[in-house]
Coordinates of C-alpha atoms in Angstrom, one line a residue:
X1 CA -0.8 -20.0 0.2
X2 CA -3.6 -22.4 -0.4
X3 CA -6.5 -21.6 1.8
X4 CA -5.3 -18.2 2.6
X5 CA -7.2 -15.0 1.9
X6 CA -5.1 -12.0 0.6
X7 CA -6.2 -8.4 -0.1
X8 CA -4.2 -6.4 -2.6
X9 CA -4.9 -2.7 -3.1
X10 CA -4.3 -1.1 -6.5
X11 CA -4.7 -4.5 -8.1
X12 CA -5.9 -3.4 -11.5
X13 CA -2.5 -2.8 -13.0
X14 CA 1.2 -2.8 -12.6
X15 CA 2.7 -4.4 -9.5
X16 CA -0.7 -4.8 -7.9
X17 CA -1.9 -6.9 -10.8
X18 CA 1.4 -8.9 -10.9
X19 CA 1.2 -9.5 -7.1
X20 CA -2.4 -10.7 -7.5
X21 CA -1.6 -13.1 -10.3
X22 CA 1.4 -14.7 -8.6
X23 CA -0.4 -15.1 -5.2
X24 CA -3.4 -16.6 -7.0
X25 CA -1.1 -19.0 -8.8
X26 CA 0.2 -20.1 -5.4
X27 CA -3.3 -21.0 -4.3
X28 CA -4.4 -17.9 -2.4
X29 CA -7.9 -16.4 -2.6
X30 CA -7.1 -12.9 -3.7
X31 CA -9.4 -9.9 -3.2
X32 CA -8.5 -7.3 -5.7
X33 CA -9.2 -3.8 -4.5
X34 CA -9.7 -1.4 -7.5
X35 CA -10.9 2.2 -7.7
X36 CA -12.7 2.0 -11.1
X37 CA -15.2 -0.8 -11.9
X38 CA -14.5 -1.0 -15.6
X39 CA -10.7 -1.2 -15.2
X40 CA -11.2 -3.5 -12.2
X41 CA -13.3 -5.9 -14.2
X42 CA -10.8 -6.0 -17.0
X43 CA -8.0 -6.6 -14.6
X44 CA -10.0 -9.4 -12.9
X45 CA -10.4 -11.2 -16.2
X46 CA -6.7 -10.8 -17.0
X47 CA -5.8 -12.1 -13.6
X48 CA -8.0 -15.2 -13.9
X49 CA -6.6 -15.9 -17.4
X50 CA -2.9 -15.4 -16.3
X51 CA -3.1 -17.2 -13.0
X52 CA -5.4 -20.1 -14.1
X53 CA -7.2 -19.6 -10.8
X54 CA -10.9 -19.1 -10.1
X55 CA -10.2 -17.9 -6.5
X56 CA -10.2 -14.2 -7.4
X57 CA -12.6 -11.5 -6.3
X58 CA -12.8 -7.9 -7.3
X59 CA -14.1 -5.2 -4.9
X60 CA -14.3 -1.4 -5.3
X61 CA -12.4 1.0 -3.1
X62 CA -11.3 4.5 -3.6
X63 CA -8.4 5.1 -1.1
X64 CA -8.9 8.8 -1.5
X65 CA -12.3 8.6 0.1
X66 CA -12.7 7.6 3.8
X67 CA -16.4 6.7 3.2
X68 CA -15.4 4.3 0.4
X69 CA -12.7 2.7 2.6
X70 CA -15.2 2.2 5.5
X71 CA -17.8 0.8 3.2
X72 CA -15.3 -1.6 1.6
X73 CA -13.9 -2.7 5.0
X74 CA -17.5 -3.6 6.2
X75 CA -18.1 -5.6 3.0
X76 CA -14.8 -7.5 3.4
X77 CA -15.6 -8.4 7.0
X78 CA -19.0 -9.6 6.0
X79 CA -17.5 -11.9 3.4
X80 CA -14.2 -12.9 5.1
X81 CA -14.0 -13.4 8.8
X82 CA -10.2 -14.1 8.5
X83 CA -7.7 -12.1 6.4
X84 CA -4.2 -13.7 6.2
X85 CA -2.4 -11.0 4.2
X86 CA -3.0 -7.4 3.4
X87 CA -0.7 -6.0 0.6
X88 CA -1.0 -2.1 0.7
X89 CA 0.3 -1.6 -2.9
X90 CA -1.8 1.2 -4.4
X91 CA -0.1 4.5 -5.0
X92 CA -0.4 7.7 -6.9
X93 CA 2.1 10.2 -8.3
X94 CA 0.7 13.6 -9.2
X95 CA 2.7 16.1 -11.2
X96 CA 0.4 18.9 -9.9
X97 CA -1.0 19.4 -6.4
X98 CA -4.3 17.7 -6.0
X99 CA -6.5 17.1 -3.0
X100 CA -8.6 14.1 -1.9
X101 CA -12.3 14.4 -1.1
X102 CA -11.3 15.2 2.5
X103 CA -8.8 17.9 1.5
X104 CA -5.6 16.0 1.9
X105 CA -2.7 16.4 -0.5
X106 CA -3.2 13.3 -2.8
X107 CA 0.1 11.6 -2.1
X108 CA -0.2 11.7 1.7
X109 CA -4.0 11.2 1.5
X110 CA -4.0 8.1 -0.7
X111 CA -0.5 6.5 -0.3
X112 CA -0.5 6.9 3.5
X113 CA -3.8 7.9 5.1
X114 CA -5.9 5.7 2.8
X115 CA -3.9 2.6 3.7
X116 CA -3.6 3.7 7.4
X117 CA -7.4 3.7 7.7
X118 CA -7.9 0.5 5.7
X119 CA -5.3 -1.4 7.7
X120 CA -6.8 -0.3 11.1
X121 CA -10.3 -1.3 10.0
X122 CA -9.1 -4.7 9.0
X123 CA -6.8 -5.4 11.9
X124 CA -9.3 -7.5 13.8
X125 CA -9.7 -9.9 10.8
X126 CA -5.9 -10.1 10.4
X127 CA -5.4 -11.0 14.1
X128 CA -7.7 -14.0 13.6
X129 CA -5.3 -15.5 11.1
X130 CA -2.8 -18.1 12.2
X131 CA 0.0 -15.8 10.8
X132 CA -1.3 -12.4 9.7
X133 CA 0.9 -10.3 7.5
X134 CA 0.8 -6.7 6.5
X135 CA 3.0 -5.7 3.5
X136 CA 3.4 -2.0 2.8
X137 CA 4.9 -0.9 -0.6
X138 CA 7.1 2.1 0.1
X139 CA 10.0 3.4 -2.1
X140 CA 13.7 4.2 -1.7
X141 CA 12.7 7.9 -2.3
X142 CA 11.6 8.0 1.3
X143 CA 15.3 8.9 2.0
X144 CA 14.7 12.4 0.7
X145 CA 11.3 12.7 2.3
X146 CA 10.3 14.9 5.2
X147 CA 7.1 15.0 7.2
X148 CA 6.0 18.6 6.8
X149 CA 4.2 18.8 10.2
X150 CA 3.3 22.5 9.8
X151 CA 2.1 22.1 6.2
X152 CA 1.2 18.4 5.5
X153 CA -1.0 19.3 2.5
X154 CA 1.9 21.1 0.9
X155 CA 0.2 24.4 0.3
X156 CA 3.6 26.1 -0.1
X157 CA 6.3 25.1 -2.6
X158 CA 4.6 21.9 -3.9
X159 CA 6.5 19.6 -6.3
X160 CA 5.9 16.0 -7.1
X161 CA 9.1 14.7 -5.5
X162 CA 8.3 16.5 -2.3
X163 CA 4.8 15.1 -2.1
X164 CA 5.7 11.5 -3.1
X165 CA 8.7 11.3 -0.8
X166 CA 6.7 12.6 2.2
X167 CA 4.1 9.8 1.6
X168 CA 6.8 7.1 1.2
X169 CA 8.6 8.2 4.4
X170 CA 5.1 8.0 6.0
X171 CA 4.8 4.4 4.8
X172 CA 8.0 3.4 6.6
X173 CA 7.2 5.2 9.8
X174 CA 3.7 3.7 9.7
X175 CA 5.2 0.2 9.3
X176 CA 7.6 0.7 12.2
X177 CA 4.9 2.0 14.6
X178 CA 2.4 -0.6 13.5
X179 CA 4.9 -3.4 14.2
X180 CA 5.4 -2.0 17.7
X181 CA 1.7 -1.8 18.3
X182 CA 1.2 -5.4 17.1
X183 CA 3.8 -6.9 19.5
X184 CA 2.3 -9.9 21.3
X185 CA 0.0 -10.7 18.4
X186 CA 0.4 -13.1 15.5
X187 CA 0.4 -10.3 13.0
X188 CA 3.6 -8.9 11.4
X189 CA 4.1 -5.7 9.4
X190 CA 6.9 -5.0 7.0
X191 CA 7.5 -2.6 4.1
X192 CA 9.6 -2.7 1.0
X193 CA 11.3 -0.8 -1.9
X194 CA 10.3 -2.6 -5.1
X195 CA 13.1 -1.0 -7.2
X196 CA 12.6 1.3 -10.2
X197 CA 9.6 -0.2 -11.9
X198 CA 8.0 0.8 -15.2
X199 CA 4.3 1.1 -14.4
X200 CA 1.6 3.7 -15.2
X201 CA 1.7 5.2 -11.7
X202 CA 2.8 8.6 -13.0
X203 CA 0.4 8.7 -15.9
X204 CA -2.6 11.1 -15.6
X205 CA -5.7 9.0 -15.4
X206 CA -7.9 11.5 -17.2
X207 CA -5.6 12.8 -20.0
X208 CA -3.1 10.0 -20.4
X209 CA -0.3 12.5 -20.0
X210 CA 3.0 10.7 -19.3
X211 CA 2.3 7.5 -21.3
X212 CA 4.9 8.3 -24.0
X213 CA 7.6 9.0 -21.3
X214 CA 6.9 5.7 -19.6
X215 CA 7.2 4.0 -22.9
X216 CA 10.6 5.5 -23.6
X217 CA 11.9 4.6 -20.1
X218 CA 10.5 1.1 -20.0
X219 CA 13.6 -0.7 -21.3
X220 CA 15.7 0.7 -18.5
X221 CA 13.3 -0.3 -15.6
X222 CA 12.1 -3.4 -13.9
X223 CA 8.9 -5.1 -15.2
X224 CA 5.9 -5.1 -12.9
X225 CA 6.5 -8.8 -12.3
X226 CA 10.1 -8.1 -11.2
X227 CA 9.0 -5.2 -9.0
X228 CA 6.4 -7.4 -7.3
X229 CA 8.8 -10.1 -6.3
X230 CA 9.6 -8.7 -2.8
X231 CA 5.9 -8.0 -2.0
X232 CA 5.1 -11.6 -3.0
X233 CA 8.0 -12.8 -0.9
X234 CA 6.9 -10.9 2.2
X235 CA 3.3 -12.1 1.7
X236 CA 4.1 -15.8 1.2
X237 CA 7.6 -16.9 2.2
X238 CA 8.1 -19.0 5.4
X239 CA 11.6 -17.3 5.6
X240 CA 10.0 -14.1 7.0
X241 CA 7.7 -15.8 9.5
X242 CA 7.8 -13.7 12.7
X243 CA 9.9 -11.0 11.2
X244 CA 8.3 -7.6 11.7
X245 CA 9.0 -3.8 11.4
X246 CA 11.6 -4.2 8.7
X247 CA 12.3 -2.5 5.4
X248 CA 13.1 -4.9 2.5
X249 CA 14.8 -4.5 -0.9
X250 CA 15.4 -7.5 -3.2
X251 CA 14.0 -9.8 -0.6
X252 CA 16.5 -8.7 2.0
X253 CA 16.0 -6.7 5.2
X254 CA 17.8 -3.4 4.9
X255 CA 18.7 -0.7 7.4
X256 CA 16.8 2.6 7.1
X257 CA 18.1 6.1 7.5
X258 CA 17.7 7.7 11.0
X259 CA 14.6 9.7 10.4
X260 CA 12.7 6.6 9.3
X261 CA 13.8 4.8 12.5
X262 CA 12.7 7.7 14.8
X263 CA 10.1 6.3 17.3
X264 CA 8.9 9.7 18.3
X265 CA 8.3 10.7 14.7
X266 CA 6.5 7.4 14.1
X267 CA 4.3 7.9 17.2
X268 CA 3.5 11.5 16.2
X269 CA 2.5 10.5 12.7
X270 CA 0.3 7.7 14.0
X271 CA -1.5 10.0 16.4
X272 CA -1.9 12.7 13.7
X273 CA -3.2 10.1 11.2
X274 CA -5.7 8.8 13.7
X275 CA -7.2 12.3 14.1
X276 CA -7.4 12.8 10.3
X277 CA -9.3 9.6 9.6
X278 CA -11.5 9.8 12.7
X279 CA -10.0 6.8 14.7
X280 CA -8.9 8.8 17.7
X281 CA -11.1 9.2 20.8

């Protein structure tokens, strides 16, 4: 990875931080995208210490704000003409229904639409790489997910599993359609299930609610470092050169259920997403 530029979203904690540290250890210049400046600065210091690398950069980006994403993308392109790897790792789990600044249900708005916009804005820089890679962190919960076309913001019958699963199915469909659209380029796109990882993803950022539950369950779950292994593999391994449009678990490509392989659903989601983030004509 020496000489390569990598962007990791949600890099301030959990798998994002673990992915950052490992790729920095391997010689990459890692741009850590963080929502909060104070937490981001603390994570940057930790990453420098743990990786032993000085090739780490922290930049602010709120994936729930399209203005923030556009501003960040412009800053990245000013600093880095070539991006070798984009790891779309950031994710939220919200026990109650919450909306982004643009009125999207937070799971779909951040986990999918935020990364959809960021990826599209950075595609030109990725195509300049000798071997560009896009790595989307999904989850096995996509199997129970459904794209609620008539009510994507889940105004009726919201629950956390419904919201999270919809966003994770969207991650897989996005990856499949992105890979199709990138045919003929040097850029690949793959997604992954990290396994059951004990992170703070479900902890309320404002109240801290959920910390005690995470603490109780931690012994039964993977560590952040273990959960990051497949993302690091997809970002760096020569074994996956040229492989695209696949869903990985434990560093192995796995088949997906039929609804995640549906090209019409993937196309429809792409076109809907373009309209929501202002990328369509």
